[in-house]
């Protein structure tokens, strides 16, 4: 018995290089409803290669919603129409036979297109390099586990640590703001004892780097939270603002 397939019309963003003009190109594909979105693109690329055409460039790695590498805007929504999943976790059974699907890259000043659907998200790495780490020696695993942290605090920190750095929050924001991403990192470290020595310098450095790299300010629309595959709450942005103000007040007091 032949496997049931659905036929889809695709309008996919093709752009040969950074700083060139791109456009949507029409394709059609026939796939199993059980295929993932990325497997559907694999299938399309197999067909293109068989016909000596340039395959569509897109990013993926773990394909389990963990690494944050994949990221497409599908029918106008970062990571597609379903809440709290990454692009790689989206399956074709969520689309109708004959449906037209628009696929484009994350769009933000700080995430320039490299080619087709792949964007350069190294700006996130630079924000992390500015302060999103702990440089104190926390010892081996048993030492770290022997530090008493209340269940409430540990759970809150873990919720923030769930951020996979995918960038959907930036793509969803009309200002291209990275405040949900930075807020998640700052909140996680500010709650834990290991994060205290660099608490003040971390938030100042990460916010300064975020501004320098062209991320916009918070639009207060909550679009970031709505599109985040890990359900990171906008409370992390409120916490980021509090941490930043506190750090600035402390800096002023030291200078005075
Ligand atoms: S906050 Fe959410 S949307 Fe933004 S980078 Fe982290 S996981 Fe992705």
PDB file of C-alpha atoms and ligand atoms in Angstrom:
ATOM      1  CA  UNK A   1       0.000   0.000   0.000  1.00  0.00           C
ATOM      2  CA  UNK A   2       1.483   3.356  -0.976  1.00  0.00           C
ATOM      3  CA  UNK A   3       2.000   5.903   1.777  1.00  0.00           C
ATOM      4  CA  UNK A   4      -0.457   8.788   1.882  1.00  0.00           C
ATOM      5  CA  UNK A   5       1.125  12.086   0.868  1.00  0.00           C
ATOM      6  CA  UNK A   6       0.055  15.701   0.873  1.00  0.00           C
ATOM      7  CA  UNK A   7       0.813  18.137  -1.913  1.00  0.00           C
ATOM      8  CA  UNK A   8       2.013  21.573  -0.940  1.00  0.00           C
ATOM      9  CA  UNK A   9       2.738  24.789  -2.748  1.00  0.00           C
ATOM     10  CA  UNK A  10       5.735  26.594  -1.322  1.00  0.00           C
ATOM     11  CA  UNK A  11       6.849  30.191  -1.659  1.00  0.00           C
ATOM     12  CA  UNK A  12      10.419  30.202  -0.391  1.00  0.00           C
ATOM     13  CA  UNK A  13      12.764  33.158   0.069  1.00  0.00           C
ATOM     14  CA  UNK A  14      15.827  32.819  -2.160  1.00  0.00           C
ATOM     15  CA  UNK A  15      18.740  35.189  -1.760  1.00  0.00           C
ATOM     16  CA  UNK A  16      22.101  34.358  -3.288  1.00  0.00           C
ATOM     17  CA  UNK A  17      24.294  36.269  -0.805  1.00  0.00           C
ATOM     18  CA  UNK A  18      24.247  38.956   1.905  1.00  0.00           C
ATOM     19  CA  UNK A  19      23.401  42.438   0.602  1.00  0.00           C
ATOM     20  CA  UNK A  20      21.775  41.112  -2.566  1.00  0.00           C
ATOM     21  CA  UNK A  21      18.121  41.409  -3.469  1.00  0.00           C
ATOM     22  CA  UNK A  22      16.099  38.295  -2.681  1.00  0.00           C
ATOM     23  CA  UNK A  23      12.613  37.194  -3.672  1.00  0.00           C
ATOM     24  CA  UNK A  24      10.060  34.452  -3.089  1.00  0.00           C
ATOM     25  CA  UNK A  25      10.301  31.536  -5.524  1.00  0.00           C
ATOM     26  CA  UNK A  26       7.473  29.035  -6.149  1.00  0.00           C
ATOM     27  CA  UNK A  27       8.000  25.317  -5.562  1.00  0.00           C
ATOM     28  CA  UNK A  28       5.764  22.316  -5.068  1.00  0.00           C
ATOM     29  CA  UNK A  29       6.441  19.193  -3.036  1.00  0.00           C
ATOM     30  CA  UNK A  30       4.669  15.977  -2.165  1.00  0.00           C
ATOM     31  CA  UNK A  31       5.477  14.635   1.323  1.00  0.00           C
ATOM     32  CA  UNK A  32       4.241  12.341   4.065  1.00  0.00           C
ATOM     33  CA  UNK A  33       2.126  14.177   6.658  1.00  0.00           C
ATOM     34  CA  UNK A  34       4.407  12.556   9.263  1.00  0.00           C
ATOM     35  CA  UNK A  35       7.515  14.293   7.853  1.00  0.00           C
ATOM     36  CA  UNK A  36       8.933  17.163   9.843  1.00  0.00           C
ATOM     37  CA  UNK A  37       9.122  20.608   8.273  1.00  0.00           C
ATOM     38  CA  UNK A  38      12.883  20.243   7.844  1.00  0.00           C
ATOM     39  CA  UNK A  39      12.451  16.782   6.276  1.00  0.00           C
ATOM     40  CA  UNK A  40      10.026  18.384   3.837  1.00  0.00           C
ATOM     41  CA  UNK A  41      12.763  20.887   2.898  1.00  0.00           C
ATOM     42  CA  UNK A  42      15.248  17.969   2.622  1.00  0.00           C
ATOM     43  CA  UNK A  43      12.835  16.285   0.194  1.00  0.00           C
ATOM     44  CA  UNK A  44      12.504  19.471  -1.826  1.00  0.00           C
ATOM     45  CA  UNK A  45      16.304  19.849  -1.928  1.00  0.00           C
ATOM     46  CA  UNK A  46      16.690  16.241  -3.128  1.00  0.00           C
ATOM     47  CA  UNK A  47      14.343  17.065  -5.998  1.00  0.00           C
ATOM     48  CA  UNK A  48      16.209  20.284  -6.796  1.00  0.00           C
ATOM     49  CA  UNK A  49      19.573  18.513  -6.804  1.00  0.00           C
ATOM     50  CA  UNK A  50      18.224  15.756  -9.070  1.00  0.00           C
ATOM     51  CA  UNK A  51      17.305  18.524 -11.530  1.00  0.00           C
ATOM     52  CA  UNK A  52      20.727  20.207 -11.167  1.00  0.00           C
ATOM     53  CA  UNK A  53      19.223  23.174  -9.342  1.00  0.00           C
ATOM     54  CA  UNK A  54      20.748  25.018  -6.395  1.00  0.00           C
ATOM     55  CA  UNK A  55      19.381  23.545  -3.126  1.00  0.00           C
ATOM     56  CA  UNK A  56      17.792  25.860  -0.576  1.00  0.00           C
ATOM     57  CA  UNK A  57      20.133  26.808   2.258  1.00  0.00           C
ATOM     58  CA  UNK A  58      18.655  26.471   5.748  1.00  0.00           C
ATOM     59  CA  UNK A  59      20.100  25.721   9.175  1.00  0.00           C
ATOM     60  CA  UNK A  60      19.528  22.692  11.387  1.00  0.00           C
ATOM     61  CA  UNK A  61      21.449  20.566  13.848  1.00  0.00           C
ATOM     62  CA  UNK A  62      19.854  18.512  16.633  1.00  0.00           C
ATOM     63  CA  UNK A  63      16.343  18.451  15.108  1.00  0.00           C
ATOM     64  CA  UNK A  64      14.986  17.860  18.629  1.00  0.00           C
ATOM     65  CA  UNK A  65      14.188  21.426  19.699  1.00  0.00           C
ATOM     66  CA  UNK A  66      17.291  21.650  21.871  1.00  0.00           C
ATOM     67  CA  UNK A  67      20.103  23.364  19.988  1.00  0.00           C
ATOM     68  CA  UNK A  68      18.319  26.491  18.707  1.00  0.00           C
ATOM     69  CA  UNK A  69      19.971  26.263  15.285  1.00  0.00           C
ATOM     70  CA  UNK A  70      16.872  26.003  13.107  1.00  0.00           C
ATOM     71  CA  UNK A  71      14.693  29.024  12.718  1.00  0.00           C
ATOM     72  CA  UNK A  72      12.337  29.893   9.901  1.00  0.00           C
ATOM     73  CA  UNK A  73       9.425  32.261   9.567  1.00  0.00           C
ATOM     74  CA  UNK A  74       6.559  30.084   8.364  1.00  0.00           C
ATOM     75  CA  UNK A  75       3.404  31.805   7.166  1.00  0.00           C
ATOM     76  CA  UNK A  76       4.541  34.944   8.979  1.00  0.00           C
ATOM     77  CA  UNK A  77       5.334  33.321  12.343  1.00  0.00           C
ATOM     78  CA  UNK A  78       8.811  32.501  13.684  1.00  0.00           C
ATOM     79  CA  UNK A  79       8.905  28.683  14.098  1.00  0.00           C
ATOM     80  CA  UNK A  80       5.488  28.392  12.434  1.00  0.00           C
ATOM     81  CA  UNK A  81       1.892  28.242  13.595  1.00  0.00           C
ATOM     82  CA  UNK A  82       2.140  26.008  16.699  1.00  0.00           C
ATOM     83  CA  UNK A  83       3.072  27.429  20.113  1.00  0.00           C
ATOM     84  CA  UNK A  84       6.151  26.398  22.098  1.00  0.00           C
ATOM     85  CA  UNK A  85       7.953  24.360  19.469  1.00  0.00           C
ATOM     86  CA  UNK A  86      11.007  25.015  17.315  1.00  0.00           C
ATOM     87  CA  UNK A  87      10.857  24.736  13.514  1.00  0.00           C
ATOM     88  CA  UNK A  88      12.363  21.237  13.645  1.00  0.00           C
ATOM     89  CA  UNK A  89       9.480  20.004  15.839  1.00  0.00           C
ATOM     90  CA  UNK A  90       6.800  21.141  13.392  1.00  0.00           C
ATOM     91  CA  UNK A  91       5.242  18.334  11.321  1.00  0.00           C
ATOM     92  CA  UNK A  92       3.500  18.484   7.973  1.00  0.00           C
ATOM     93  CA  UNK A  93       0.313  16.958   9.429  1.00  0.00           C
ATOM     94  CA  UNK A  94      -0.374  20.469  10.711  1.00  0.00           C
ATOM     95  CA  UNK A  95      -0.847  21.684   7.126  1.00  0.00           C
ATOM     96  CA  UNK A  96      -3.674  20.900   4.707  1.00  0.00           C
ATOM     97  CA  UNK A  97      -3.327  19.118   1.380  1.00  0.00           C
ATOM     98  CA  UNK A  98      -3.016  21.800  -1.301  1.00  0.00           C
ATOM     99  CA  UNK A  99      -2.059  24.548   1.172  1.00  0.00           C
ATOM    100  CA  UNK A 100       0.368  27.318   0.226  1.00  0.00           C
ATOM    101  CA  UNK A 101       3.183  27.852   2.736  1.00  0.00           C
ATOM    102  CA  UNK A 102       5.368  30.950   2.825  1.00  0.00           C
ATOM    103  CA  UNK A 103       8.886  30.329   4.180  1.00  0.00           C
ATOM    104  CA  UNK A 104      11.353  33.109   4.900  1.00  0.00           C
ATOM    105  CA  UNK A 105      14.368  33.754   7.137  1.00  0.00           C
ATOM    106  CA  UNK A 106      14.338  35.493  10.518  1.00  0.00           C
ATOM    107  CA  UNK A 107      14.346  39.186   9.689  1.00  0.00           C
ATOM    108  CA  UNK A 108      16.252  41.585  11.928  1.00  0.00           C
ATOM    109  CA  UNK A 109      18.971  44.175  11.444  1.00  0.00           C
ATOM    110  CA  UNK A 110      21.253  42.242  13.803  1.00  0.00           C
ATOM    111  CA  UNK A 111      20.657  38.926  11.934  1.00  0.00           C
ATOM    112  CA  UNK A 112      21.749  39.583   8.315  1.00  0.00           C
ATOM    113  CA  UNK A 113      20.845  36.947   5.728  1.00  0.00           C
ATOM    114  CA  UNK A 114      23.795  34.751   4.704  1.00  0.00           C
ATOM    115  CA  UNK A 115      21.968  32.879   1.949  1.00  0.00           C
ATOM    116  CA  UNK A 116      18.323  31.920   1.355  1.00  0.00           C
ATOM    117  CA  UNK A 117      16.898  30.983   4.778  1.00  0.00           C
ATOM    118  CA  UNK A 118      20.148  31.060   6.760  1.00  0.00           C
ATOM    119  CA  UNK A 119      20.921  34.138   8.840  1.00  0.00           C
ATOM    120  CA  UNK A 120      24.009  35.171  10.766  1.00  0.00           C
ATOM    121  CA  UNK A 121      23.110  34.995  14.478  1.00  0.00           C
ATOM    122  CA  UNK A 122      26.651  35.494  15.726  1.00  0.00           C
ATOM    123  CA  UNK A 123      25.413  38.726  17.352  1.00  0.00           C
ATOM    124  CA  UNK A 124      23.945  36.478  20.070  1.00  0.00           C
ATOM    125  CA  UNK A 125      27.378  34.883  20.608  1.00  0.00           C
ATOM    126  CA  UNK A 126      28.890  38.355  20.989  1.00  0.00           C
ATOM    127  CA  UNK A 127      26.291  39.297  23.615  1.00  0.00           C
ATOM    128  CA  UNK A 128      27.113  36.094  25.526  1.00  0.00           C
ATOM    129  CA  UNK A 129      30.858  36.755  25.205  1.00  0.00           C
ATOM    130  CA  UNK A 130      30.267  40.195  26.748  1.00  0.00           C
ATOM    131  CA  UNK A 131      29.053  38.715  30.024  1.00  0.00           C
ATOM    132  CA  UNK A 132      26.777  35.675  29.701  1.00  0.00           C
ATOM    133  CA  UNK A 133      29.063  33.369  31.653  1.00  0.00           C
ATOM    134  CA  UNK A 134      30.379  32.614  35.132  1.00  0.00           C
ATOM    135  CA  UNK A 135      34.138  32.869  35.522  1.00  0.00           C
ATOM    136  CA  UNK A 136      34.388  31.924  39.217  1.00  0.00           C
ATOM    137  CA  UNK A 137      35.561  28.388  39.924  1.00  0.00           C
ATOM    138  CA  UNK A 138      32.454  26.457  40.966  1.00  0.00           C
ATOM    139  CA  UNK A 139      34.367  23.244  41.605  1.00  0.00           C
ATOM    140  CA  UNK A 140      33.292  19.799  40.456  1.00  0.00           C
ATOM    141  CA  UNK A 141      29.718  18.584  40.223  1.00  0.00           C
ATOM    142  CA  UNK A 142      29.427  17.390  43.871  1.00  0.00           C
ATOM    143  CA  UNK A 143      30.669  20.810  45.104  1.00  0.00           C
ATOM    144  CA  UNK A 144      28.128  22.700  43.031  1.00  0.00           C
ATOM    145  CA  UNK A 145      25.344  20.378  44.169  1.00  0.00           C
ATOM    146  CA  UNK A 146      26.281  20.919  47.801  1.00  0.00           C
ATOM    147  CA  UNK A 147      25.400  24.632  47.587  1.00  0.00           C
ATOM    148  CA  UNK A 148      21.920  24.983  49.089  1.00  0.00           C
ATOM    149  CA  UNK A 149      19.485  26.669  46.679  1.00  0.00           C
ATOM    150  CA  UNK A 150      15.780  26.696  47.462  1.00  0.00           C
ATOM    151  CA  UNK A 151      13.445  24.785  45.156  1.00  0.00           C
ATOM    152  CA  UNK A 152      11.603  27.989  44.132  1.00  0.00           C
ATOM    153  CA  UNK A 153      14.801  29.783  43.135  1.00  0.00           C
ATOM    154  CA  UNK A 154      16.207  26.721  41.365  1.00  0.00           C
ATOM    155  CA  UNK A 155      12.973  26.310  39.388  1.00  0.00           C
ATOM    156  CA  UNK A 156      12.894  29.995  38.409  1.00  0.00           C
ATOM    157  CA  UNK A 157      16.523  29.877  37.286  1.00  0.00           C
ATOM    158  CA  UNK A 158      15.855  26.685  35.356  1.00  0.00           C
ATOM    159  CA  UNK A 159      12.889  28.266  33.550  1.00  0.00           C
ATOM    160  CA  UNK A 160      15.190  31.054  32.331  1.00  0.00           C
ATOM    161  CA  UNK A 161      17.960  28.577  31.484  1.00  0.00           C
ATOM    162  CA  UNK A 162      15.572  26.820  29.083  1.00  0.00           C
ATOM    163  CA  UNK A 163      16.330  29.511  26.445  1.00  0.00           C
ATOM    164  CA  UNK A 164      17.977  27.798  23.465  1.00  0.00           C
ATOM    165  CA  UNK A 165      19.243  31.006  21.834  1.00  0.00           C
ATOM    166  CA  UNK A 166      17.234  30.499  18.655  1.00  0.00           C
ATOM    167  CA  UNK A 167      16.488  34.178  18.024  1.00  0.00           C
ATOM    168  CA  UNK A 168      12.746  33.820  17.393  1.00  0.00           C
ATOM    169  CA  UNK A 169      12.102  36.528  19.980  1.00  0.00           C
ATOM    170  CA  UNK A 170      14.166  38.961  17.902  1.00  0.00           C
ATOM    171  CA  UNK A 171      12.426  37.936  14.673  1.00  0.00           C
ATOM    172  CA  UNK A 172       8.995  38.322  16.306  1.00  0.00           C
ATOM    173  CA  UNK A 173       9.684  41.809  17.669  1.00  0.00           C
ATOM    174  CA  UNK A 174       8.917  44.759  15.421  1.00  0.00           C
ATOM    175  CA  UNK A 175      11.939  46.505  16.958  1.00  0.00           C
ATOM    176  CA  UNK A 176      14.208  43.462  16.567  1.00  0.00           C
ATOM    177  CA  UNK A 177      14.791  43.507  20.316  1.00  0.00           C
ATOM    178  CA  UNK A 178      16.928  40.865  22.039  1.00  0.00           C
ATOM    179  CA  UNK A 179      15.637  41.697  25.506  1.00  0.00           C
ATOM    180  CA  UNK A 180      13.913  38.350  26.073  1.00  0.00           C
ATOM    181  CA  UNK A 181      17.095  36.455  25.224  1.00  0.00           C
ATOM    182  CA  UNK A 182      19.338  38.736  27.306  1.00  0.00           C
ATOM    183  CA  UNK A 183      16.745  38.855  30.090  1.00  0.00           C
ATOM    184  CA  UNK A 184      16.707  35.052  30.285  1.00  0.00           C
ATOM    185  CA  UNK A 185      20.504  34.860  30.616  1.00  0.00           C
ATOM    186  CA  UNK A 186      20.768  37.723  33.127  1.00  0.00           C
ATOM    187  CA  UNK A 187      17.886  36.354  35.223  1.00  0.00           C
ATOM    188  CA  UNK A 188      19.313  32.837  35.352  1.00  0.00           C
ATOM    189  CA  UNK A 189      22.692  33.994  36.659  1.00  0.00           C
ATOM    190  CA  UNK A 190      21.309  36.676  38.974  1.00  0.00           C
ATOM    191  CA  UNK A 191      19.284  34.061  40.855  1.00  0.00           C
ATOM    192  CA  UNK A 192      22.132  31.654  41.533  1.00  0.00           C
ATOM    193  CA  UNK A 193      24.984  32.088  44.053  1.00  0.00           C
ATOM    194  CA  UNK A 194      27.580  31.350  41.353  1.00  0.00           C
ATOM    195  CA  UNK A 195      26.318  34.340  39.362  1.00  0.00           C
ATOM    196  CA  UNK A 196      26.736  36.916  42.137  1.00  0.00           C
ATOM    197  CA  UNK A 197      30.424  37.999  41.730  1.00  0.00           C
ATOM    198  CA  UNK A 198      29.824  39.333  38.185  1.00  0.00           C
ATOM    199  CA  UNK A 199      26.162  40.233  38.618  1.00  0.00           C
ATOM    200  CA  UNK A 200      26.595  43.979  38.153  1.00  0.00           C
ATOM    201  CA  UNK A 201      29.233  43.985  35.400  1.00  0.00           C
ATOM    202  CA  UNK A 202      27.406  41.219  33.511  1.00  0.00           C
ATOM    203  CA  UNK A 203      24.149  43.072  32.975  1.00  0.00           C
ATOM    204  CA  UNK A 204      25.887  46.338  32.095  1.00  0.00           C
ATOM    205  CA  UNK A 205      28.170  44.644  29.543  1.00  0.00           C
ATOM    206  CA  UNK A 206      25.448  42.507  27.957  1.00  0.00           C
ATOM    207  CA  UNK A 207      23.032  45.433  27.560  1.00  0.00           C
ATOM    208  CA  UNK A 208      25.784  47.655  26.113  1.00  0.00           C
ATOM    209  CA  UNK A 209      26.741  44.938  23.603  1.00  0.00           C
ATOM    210  CA  UNK A 210      23.086  44.327  22.698  1.00  0.00           C
ATOM    211  CA  UNK A 211      22.646  48.037  21.914  1.00  0.00           C
ATOM    212  CA  UNK A 212      25.942  48.224  20.004  1.00  0.00           C
ATOM    213  CA  UNK A 213      24.994  45.312  17.727  1.00  0.00           C
ATOM    214  CA  UNK A 214      21.791  46.929  16.475  1.00  0.00           C
ATOM    215  CA  UNK A 215      19.113  45.143  18.490  1.00  0.00           C
ATOM    216  CA  UNK A 216      16.193  47.472  19.147  1.00  0.00           C
ATOM    217  CA  UNK A 217      14.461  48.303  22.391  1.00  0.00           C
ATOM    218  CA  UNK A 218      11.521  46.355  23.824  1.00  0.00           C
ATOM    219  CA  UNK A 219       8.283  46.957  21.889  1.00  0.00           C
ATOM    220  CA  UNK A 220       6.095  45.871  24.853  1.00  0.00           C
ATOM    221  CA  UNK A 221       3.896  43.796  22.533  1.00  0.00           C
ATOM    222  CA  UNK A 222       4.797  40.422  24.128  1.00  0.00           C
ATOM    223  CA  UNK A 223       5.311  39.017  20.602  1.00  0.00           C
ATOM    224  CA  UNK A 224       8.623  37.537  21.821  1.00  0.00           C
ATOM    225  CA  UNK A 225       6.943  35.468  24.536  1.00  0.00           C
ATOM    226  CA  UNK A 226       4.191  34.347  22.137  1.00  0.00           C
ATOM    227  CA  UNK A 227       6.705  32.977  19.596  1.00  0.00           C
ATOM    228  CA  UNK A 228       9.335  31.627  21.998  1.00  0.00           C
ATOM    229  CA  UNK A 229       9.614  27.837  21.594  1.00  0.00           C
ATOM    230  CA  UNK A 230      10.566  27.466  25.252  1.00  0.00           C
ATOM    231  CA  UNK A 231       7.867  29.699  26.715  1.00  0.00           C
ATOM    232  CA  UNK A 232      10.337  32.172  28.209  1.00  0.00           C
ATOM    233  CA  UNK A 233       8.224  34.721  30.074  1.00  0.00           C
ATOM    234  CA  UNK A 234       8.427  38.486  29.573  1.00  0.00           C
ATOM    235  CA  UNK A 235       8.986  38.598  33.350  1.00  0.00           C
ATOM    236  CA  UNK A 236      12.620  38.011  32.344  1.00  0.00           C
ATOM    237  CA  UNK A 237      12.574  41.411  30.603  1.00  0.00           C
ATOM    238  CA  UNK A 238      11.204  43.076  33.746  1.00  0.00           C
ATOM    239  CA  UNK A 239      13.960  41.368  35.749  1.00  0.00           C
ATOM    240  CA  UNK A 240      16.568  42.536  33.188  1.00  0.00           C
ATOM    241  CA  UNK A 241      15.375  46.134  33.585  1.00  0.00           C
ATOM    242  CA  UNK A 242      15.545  45.873  37.397  1.00  0.00           C
ATOM    243  CA  UNK A 243      19.006  44.320  37.330  1.00  0.00           C
ATOM    244  CA  UNK A 244      20.238  47.004  34.916  1.00  0.00           C
ATOM    245  CA  UNK A 245      18.889  49.900  37.014  1.00  0.00           C
ATOM    246  CA  UNK A 246      20.348  48.406  40.181  1.00  0.00           C
ATOM    247  CA  UNK A 247      23.752  47.989  38.503  1.00  0.00           C
ATOM    248  CA  UNK A 248      23.705  51.585  37.266  1.00  0.00           C
ATOM    249  CA  UNK A 249      22.797  52.936  40.711  1.00  0.00           C
ATOM    250  CA  UNK A 250      25.638  50.921  42.265  1.00  0.00           C
ATOM    251  CA  UNK A 251      28.092  52.169  39.579  1.00  0.00           C
ATOM    252  CA  UNK A 252      27.108  55.764  40.303  1.00  0.00           C
ATOM    253  CA  UNK A 253      27.554  55.289  44.030  1.00  0.00           C
ATOM    254  CA  UNK A 254      31.024  53.815  43.489  1.00  0.00           C
ATOM    255  CA  UNK A 255      31.981  56.721  41.174  1.00  0.00           C
ATOM    256  CA  UNK A 256      30.629  59.271  43.666  1.00  0.00           C
TER     257      UNK A 256
HETATM  258  S1  LIG B   1      14.077  33.648  24.618  1.00  0.00           S
HETATM  259 FE1  LIG B   1      12.955  32.050  23.470  1.00  0.00          FE
HETATM  260  S2  LIG B   1      12.790  32.854  21.381  1.00  0.00           S
HETATM  261 FE2  LIG B   1      14.393  34.043  22.408  1.00  0.00          FE
HETATM  262  S3  LIG B   1      16.319  33.027  21.931  1.00  0.00           S
HETATM  263 FE3  LIG B   1      15.595  32.152  23.885  1.00  0.00          FE
HETATM  264  S4  LIG B   1      14.395  30.332  23.304  1.00  0.00           S
HETATM  265 FE4  LIG B   1      14.636  31.542  21.414  1.00  0.00          FE
END
